[in-house]
Amino acid sequence: MPAANEGTGMTAPSEAVLQVRGLAKVYRGAETPALNGLDFTVREGEVFGLLGPNGAGKTTAISIICTLLRPTGGSVTLCGVDTARFPARARRMFGLAPQDIALYPSLTARENLRFFGGLHGLEGRDLQRRIDECLTLVGLRNGENTRIAAFSGGMKRRANLAAAILHSPRVLFLDEPTVGIDAQSRSLILENLAFLRDRGTTMLYTTHYMEEAEALCTRVAVMDRGRILAEGPPRTLSAGMDGCSNLEEAFLRLTGRHLRD
Ligand code: ADP
């Protein structure tokens, strides 16, 4: 959010939390790059939606930003930290809800959160309090002693989100957090994300659901073939394109209608 600049009456742009510069990735044996000079900036308090058809490079980008994958070129700066040079420091600043559920199936929801909270340095009463808060937020207090393996898809996604926010990270990375789940779980996850957004959590978020991005994101970028095609607040982006009345139409105009499998 822009901050008032005392004395001058001007508004100063808020701090850049994430800077992605010229990011490139060529997978071994691949003919074309997965990322090809990806550039964007996410500022404090923004919910930035990274949108693109299958194969556009979204997961590759999030994986590099989270230090899970090495880029072929370019740089990522998170809260002033060069993530390639100082990956351990960078990891302390964010929470990640990856596309594949990152929980131990044989442990209960509470046991998983206790384990991951411990990895983040939480302990004792603070840890218990955060586990209670996060399980309540995602509607899992009743299922907290059930093993993850016995959870429905929606419950797993909600537990995945609880694990990502447990340590109250400054930045949250979400890779398709509502994919393949029922309307009830989806709606609860979106409520949770809106709640976190309204409390000022910065988020980078990928989704295929355009109406979801319109409701949640303060800014979106449409990417394809490893680079950004257009970016802006969802409504501004579609309003700036002739004949496009919503984000989905703008998205199809930018990326084309041919199928991506
Ligand atoms: P998205 O998340 O937007 O669907 P990805 O980042 O998964 O896109 O993929 C971008 C491109 O990189 C695609 O062409 C995909 O086939 C390729 N790719 C992704 N992961 C690998 C990998 N581990 N090895 C080789 N190619 C990959």
CSV table of C-alpha atoms and ligand atoms in Angstrom, one decimal:
chain,number,residue,atom,x,y,z
A,1,MET,CA,0.0,0.0,0.0
A,2,PRO,CA,1.3,3.5,-0.7
A,3,ALA,CA,2.5,5.1,2.5
A,4,ALA,CA,1.8,8.8,3.3
A,5,ASN,CA,5.1,10.8,3.1
A,6,GLU,CA,5.1,13.0,6.2
A,7,GLY,CA,5.4,16.7,5.6
A,8,THR,CA,5.2,16.6,1.8
A,9,GLY,CA,1.7,15.3,1.4
A,10,MET,CA,3.1,13.0,-1.3
A,11,THR,CA,2.7,9.2,-1.3
A,12,ALA,CA,5.8,7.1,-1.4
A,13,PRO,CA,5.7,3.8,-3.3
A,14,SER,CA,5.8,0.9,-0.8
A,15,GLU,CA,8.8,-1.2,-0.4
A,16,ALA,CA,9.7,-3.8,-3.0
A,17,VAL,CA,9.5,-7.1,-1.2
A,18,LEU,CA,10.3,-9.4,-4.2
A,19,GLN,CA,12.3,-8.4,-7.2
A,20,VAL,CA,12.7,-10.9,-10.1
A,21,ARG,CA,15.1,-9.7,-12.7
A,22,GLY,CA,15.8,-11.4,-16.0
A,23,LEU,CA,15.1,-14.9,-14.7
A,24,ALA,CA,16.0,-17.7,-17.1
A,25,LYS,CA,15.7,-21.4,-16.8
A,26,VAL,CA,16.6,-24.0,-19.4
A,27,TYR,CA,15.9,-27.6,-18.2
A,28,ARG,CA,18.5,-30.1,-19.2
A,29,GLY,CA,17.7,-31.5,-22.7
A,30,ALA,CA,14.9,-29.0,-23.3
A,31,GLU,CA,14.7,-27.3,-26.7
A,32,THR,CA,13.0,-24.1,-25.4
A,33,PRO,CA,13.6,-22.2,-22.2
A,34,ALA,CA,11.0,-22.6,-19.4
A,35,LEU,CA,11.8,-19.0,-18.3
A,36,ASN,CA,13.1,-16.5,-20.7
A,37,GLY,CA,13.9,-13.2,-19.0
A,38,LEU,CA,11.1,-13.1,-16.4
A,39,ASP,CA,10.9,-9.6,-14.8
A,40,PHE,CA,8.5,-8.4,-12.1
A,41,THR,CA,8.3,-6.7,-8.7
A,42,VAL,CA,6.0,-7.4,-5.8
A,43,ARG,CA,5.6,-4.6,-3.3
A,44,GLU,CA,4.7,-4.7,0.4
A,45,GLY,CA,1.0,-5.7,1.0
A,46,GLU,CA,0.4,-6.6,-2.6
A,47,VAL,CA,-1.3,-9.9,-3.7
A,48,PHE,CA,0.4,-10.5,-7.0
A,49,GLY,CA,-1.3,-13.1,-9.3
A,50,LEU,CA,1.0,-14.9,-11.7
A,51,LEU,CA,-1.3,-16.1,-14.4
A,52,GLY,CA,-0.5,-18.2,-17.5
A,53,PRO,CA,-1.6,-21.3,-19.4
A,54,ASN,CA,-0.2,-24.7,-18.8
A,55,GLY,CA,3.6,-24.8,-19.4
A,56,ALA,CA,3.9,-21.0,-19.2
A,57,GLY,CA,6.6,-21.3,-16.5
A,58,LYS,CA,4.7,-20.4,-13.3
A,59,THR,CA,5.8,-23.4,-11.2
A,60,THR,CA,9.3,-23.1,-12.4
A,61,ALA,CA,9.3,-19.4,-11.4
A,62,ILE,CA,7.9,-20.1,-7.9
A,63,SER,CA,10.3,-23.0,-7.4
A,64,ILE,CA,13.3,-20.7,-8.2
A,65,ILE,CA,12.0,-17.9,-6.1
A,66,CYS,CA,11.6,-20.3,-3.1
A,67,THR,CA,15.2,-21.6,-3.6
A,68,LEU,CA,14.0,-25.1,-4.5
A,69,LEU,CA,15.5,-24.8,-8.1
A,70,ARG,CA,18.5,-23.1,-9.5
A,71,PRO,CA,18.0,-20.6,-12.4
A,72,THR,CA,20.2,-20.6,-15.5
A,73,GLY,CA,20.4,-16.8,-15.3
A,74,GLY,CA,19.0,-13.7,-13.6
A,75,SER,CA,18.3,-12.9,-10.0
A,76,VAL,CA,15.7,-13.0,-7.2
A,77,THR,CA,15.9,-10.5,-4.3
A,78,LEU,CA,13.5,-11.2,-1.4
A,79,CYS,CA,13.3,-8.5,1.3
A,80,GLY,CA,16.7,-7.3,0.2
A,81,VAL,CA,18.3,-10.7,0.3
A,82,ASP,CA,19.8,-12.3,-2.9
A,83,THR,CA,18.2,-15.7,-2.7
A,84,ALA,CA,20.9,-17.5,-4.7
A,85,ARG,CA,23.7,-16.2,-2.4
A,86,PHE,CA,21.8,-16.5,0.9
A,87,PRO,CA,19.2,-19.2,0.5
A,88,ALA,CA,18.9,-20.0,4.2
A,89,ARG,CA,18.3,-16.4,5.1
A,90,ALA,CA,15.7,-16.0,2.3
A,91,ARG,CA,13.8,-19.2,3.4
A,92,ARG,CA,13.1,-17.6,6.8
A,93,MET,CA,11.1,-14.8,5.3
A,94,PHE,CA,8.4,-16.8,3.4
A,95,GLY,CA,5.8,-19.5,3.7
A,96,LEU,CA,5.1,-21.8,0.8
A,97,ALA,CA,2.0,-23.7,-0.1
A,98,PRO,CA,3.2,-25.8,-3.0
A,99,GLN,CA,1.0,-27.4,-5.7
A,100,ASP,CA,1.8,-30.9,-4.4
A,101,ILE,CA,0.7,-31.3,-0.8
A,102,ALA,CA,3.8,-31.0,1.4
A,103,LEU,CA,2.7,-32.8,4.5
A,104,TYR,CA,3.5,-36.2,6.1
A,105,PRO,CA,0.6,-38.5,5.3
A,106,SER,CA,1.1,-40.8,8.2
A,107,LEU,CA,1.1,-37.9,10.8
A,108,THR,CA,-2.0,-36.1,12.0
A,109,ALA,CA,-2.7,-32.5,11.0
A,110,ARG,CA,-1.6,-31.3,14.5
A,111,GLU,CA,1.6,-33.5,14.4
A,112,ASN,CA,2.5,-32.1,11.0
A,113,LEU,CA,2.1,-28.5,12.2
A,114,ARG,CA,4.1,-29.3,15.4
A,115,PHE,CA,6.9,-30.6,13.2
A,116,PHE,CA,7.0,-27.8,10.7
A,117,GLY,CA,6.6,-25.2,13.5
A,118,GLY,CA,9.6,-26.7,15.2
A,119,LEU,CA,11.6,-26.3,11.9
A,120,HIS,CA,10.7,-22.6,12.0
A,121,GLY,CA,12.0,-22.2,15.5
A,122,LEU,CA,8.5,-22.1,17.2
A,123,GLU,CA,8.2,-23.9,20.5
A,124,GLY,CA,6.2,-24.3,23.7
A,125,ARG,CA,3.1,-22.2,24.2
A,126,ASP,CA,3.8,-20.0,21.2
A,127,LEU,CA,3.8,-23.1,19.0
A,128,GLN,CA,0.6,-24.5,20.5
A,129,ARG,CA,-1.1,-21.1,20.2
A,130,ARG,CA,-0.2,-20.7,16.5
A,131,ILE,CA,-1.2,-24.3,15.7
A,132,ASP,CA,-4.6,-23.6,17.4
A,133,GLU,CA,-5.0,-20.4,15.5
A,134,CYS,CA,-4.1,-21.8,12.1
A,135,LEU,CA,-6.2,-24.9,12.5
A,136,THR,CA,-9.2,-22.8,13.4
A,137,LEU,CA,-8.6,-20.4,10.5
A,138,VAL,CA,-8.7,-23.3,8.0
A,139,GLY,CA,-11.6,-25.0,9.7
A,140,LEU,CA,-9.7,-28.1,10.8
A,141,ARG,CA,-10.0,-28.1,14.6
A,142,ASN,CA,-12.3,-31.1,14.4
A,143,GLY,CA,-10.0,-33.1,12.2
A,144,GLU,CA,-6.7,-32.1,13.9
A,145,ASN,CA,-6.0,-35.6,15.3
A,146,THR,CA,-6.8,-37.4,12.0
A,147,ARG,CA,-3.9,-38.6,9.8
A,148,ILE,CA,-3.4,-36.5,6.6
A,149,ALA,CA,-3.8,-39.7,4.6
A,150,ALA,CA,-7.4,-40.0,5.6
A,151,PHE,CA,-8.2,-36.3,4.7
A,152,SER,CA,-10.3,-35.3,1.7
A,153,GLY,CA,-8.5,-33.3,-1.1
A,154,GLY,CA,-10.0,-30.1,0.3
A,155,MET,CA,-8.9,-30.8,3.9
A,156,LYS,CA,-5.3,-31.6,2.6
A,157,ARG,CA,-5.2,-28.2,0.8
A,158,ARG,CA,-6.4,-26.4,3.9
A,159,ALA,CA,-3.8,-28.2,6.1
A,160,ASN,CA,-1.2,-27.3,3.5
A,161,LEU,CA,-2.1,-23.6,3.8
A,162,ALA,CA,-2.1,-23.8,7.6
A,163,ALA,CA,1.5,-25.2,7.4
A,164,ALA,CA,2.5,-22.3,5.1
A,165,ILE,CA,1.2,-19.5,7.5
A,166,LEU,CA,2.1,-21.1,10.8
A,167,HIS,CA,5.2,-19.0,11.4
A,168,SER,CA,3.5,-15.7,10.3
A,169,PRO,CA,5.7,-15.2,7.3
A,170,ARG,CA,6.2,-11.8,5.8
A,171,VAL,CA,5.6,-13.2,2.3
A,172,LEU,CA,3.4,-16.1,1.2
A,173,PHE,CA,3.9,-18.1,-2.0
A,174,LEU,CA,0.9,-20.1,-3.2
A,175,ASP,CA,1.0,-22.4,-6.2
A,176,GLU,CA,-2.6,-23.1,-7.2
A,177,PRO,CA,-3.9,-23.3,-3.7
A,178,THR,CA,-7.5,-24.1,-4.7
A,179,VAL,CA,-6.9,-26.6,-7.5
A,180,GLY,CA,-9.2,-29.7,-7.6
A,181,ILE,CA,-11.2,-29.2,-4.5
A,182,ASP,CA,-14.9,-28.7,-3.7
A,183,ALA,CA,-16.6,-25.4,-3.6
A,184,GLN,CA,-16.8,-25.3,0.3
A,185,SER,CA,-13.0,-25.8,0.8
A,186,ARG,CA,-12.2,-23.4,-2.1
A,187,SER,CA,-14.5,-20.7,-0.6
A,188,LEU,CA,-12.9,-21.1,2.9
A,189,ILE,CA,-9.3,-20.9,1.5
A,190,LEU,CA,-10.2,-17.8,-0.5
A,191,GLU,CA,-11.7,-16.2,2.7
A,192,ASN,CA,-8.5,-17.0,4.5
A,193,LEU,CA,-6.4,-15.5,1.8
A,194,ALA,CA,-8.5,-12.3,1.7
A,195,PHE,CA,-8.2,-12.1,5.5
A,196,LEU,CA,-4.4,-12.4,5.3
A,197,ARG,CA,-4.3,-9.8,2.5
A,198,ASP,CA,-6.4,-7.4,4.5
A,199,ARG,CA,-3.9,-7.8,7.4
A,200,GLY,CA,-1.1,-6.8,5.0
A,201,THR,CA,0.5,-10.1,4.1
A,202,THR,CA,2.3,-9.9,0.8
A,203,MET,CA,1.5,-12.8,-1.5
A,204,LEU,CA,2.6,-14.2,-4.8
A,205,TYR,CA,-0.1,-16.5,-6.1
A,206,THR,CA,-0.7,-18.7,-9.2
A,207,THR,CA,-4.1,-19.8,-10.3
A,208,HIS,CA,-6.1,-20.9,-13.4
A,209,TYR,CA,-9.3,-19.4,-12.0
A,210,MET,CA,-9.6,-15.8,-13.4
A,211,GLU,CA,-12.6,-14.9,-11.2
A,212,GLU,CA,-10.5,-15.9,-8.2
A,213,ALA,CA,-7.6,-13.6,-9.3
A,214,GLU,CA,-10.1,-10.8,-9.9
A,215,ALA,CA,-11.5,-11.1,-6.4
A,216,LEU,CA,-8.2,-11.6,-4.6
A,217,CYS,CA,-5.3,-9.9,-6.4
A,218,THR,CA,-4.3,-6.3,-6.2
A,219,ARG,CA,-2.2,-6.8,-9.3
A,220,VAL,CA,-1.7,-9.6,-11.9
A,221,ALA,CA,0.8,-10.5,-14.5
A,222,VAL,CA,-0.1,-12.7,-17.5
A,223,MET,CA,2.9,-14.8,-18.6
A,224,ASP,CA,3.6,-17.2,-21.4
A,225,ARG,CA,6.7,-18.9,-22.7
A,226,GLY,CA,8.6,-17.9,-19.7
A,227,ARG,CA,8.0,-14.1,-19.8
A,228,ILE,CA,5.5,-11.5,-18.8
A,229,LEU,CA,3.1,-10.3,-21.5
A,230,ALA,CA,1.1,-7.7,-19.5
A,231,GLU,CA,0.6,-6.7,-15.9
A,232,GLY,CA,-1.6,-4.4,-13.9
A,233,PRO,CA,-4.5,-4.4,-11.5
A,234,PRO,CA,-7.0,-7.0,-12.9
A,235,ARG,CA,-9.7,-4.4,-13.9
A,236,THR,CA,-7.2,-2.0,-15.4
A,237,LEU,CA,-5.6,-4.8,-17.4
A,238,SER,CA,-8.9,-5.8,-19.1
A,239,ALA,CA,-10.2,-2.2,-19.4
A,240,GLY,CA,-7.1,-1.3,-21.3
A,241,MET,CA,-7.8,-3.9,-24.0
A,242,ASP,CA,-10.4,-3.2,-26.6
A,243,GLY,CA,-13.4,-5.5,-26.4
A,244,CYS,CA,-12.3,-7.2,-23.1
A,245,SER,CA,-14.8,-6.9,-20.3
A,246,ASN,CA,-13.1,-9.1,-17.8
A,247,LEU,CA,-9.7,-10.7,-16.9
A,248,GLU,CA,-10.5,-14.0,-18.6
A,249,GLU,CA,-11.1,-12.3,-22.0
A,250,ALA,CA,-7.9,-10.3,-21.6
A,251,PHE,CA,-6.0,-13.5,-20.7
A,252,LEU,CA,-7.3,-15.3,-23.8
A,253,ARG,CA,-6.5,-12.3,-26.0
A,254,LEU,CA,-2.9,-12.3,-24.7
A,255,THR,CA,-2.2,-16.0,-24.7
A,256,GLY,CA,-4.4,-17.2,-27.5
A,257,ARG,CA,-7.1,-19.8,-27.7
A,258,HIS,CA,-5.1,-22.8,-28.9
A,259,LEU,CA,-5.1,-25.7,-26.4
A,260,ARG,CA,-2.1,-26.3,-24.1
A,261,ASP,CA,-2.0,-29.8,-22.8
B,1,ADP,P1,3.3,-24.0,-15.5
B,1,ADP,O1,3.5,-24.1,-14.0
B,1,ADP,O2,3.0,-22.6,-15.9
B,1,ADP,O3,2.4,-25.0,-16.0
B,1,ADP,P2,6.0,-25.1,-15.6
B,1,ADP,O4,6.9,-24.2,-14.9
B,1,ADP,O5,5.5,-26.4,-14.9
B,1,ADP,O6,4.7,-24.3,-16.2
B,1,ADP,O7,6.7,-25.6,-17.0
B,1,ADP,C1,7.3,-24.7,-17.9
B,1,ADP,C2,8.0,-25.5,-19.0
B,1,ADP,O8,9.1,-26.2,-18.5
B,1,ADP,C3,7.1,-26.5,-19.7
B,1,ADP,O9,7.4,-26.5,-21.1
B,1,ADP,C4,7.4,-27.8,-19.0
B,1,ADP,O10,7.2,-28.9,-19.8
B,1,ADP,C5,8.9,-27.6,-18.7
B,1,ADP,N1,9.3,-28.3,-17.5
B,1,ADP,C6,8.8,-28.1,-16.2
B,1,ADP,N2,9.5,-28.9,-15.3
B,1,ADP,C7,10.4,-29.6,-16.0
B,1,ADP,C8,11.5,-30.5,-15.7
B,1,ADP,N3,11.6,-30.9,-14.4
B,1,ADP,N4,12.3,-31.0,-16.7
B,1,ADP,C9,12.1,-30.6,-18.0
B,1,ADP,N5,11.2,-29.7,-18.4
B,1,ADP,C10,10.3,-29.2,-17.4
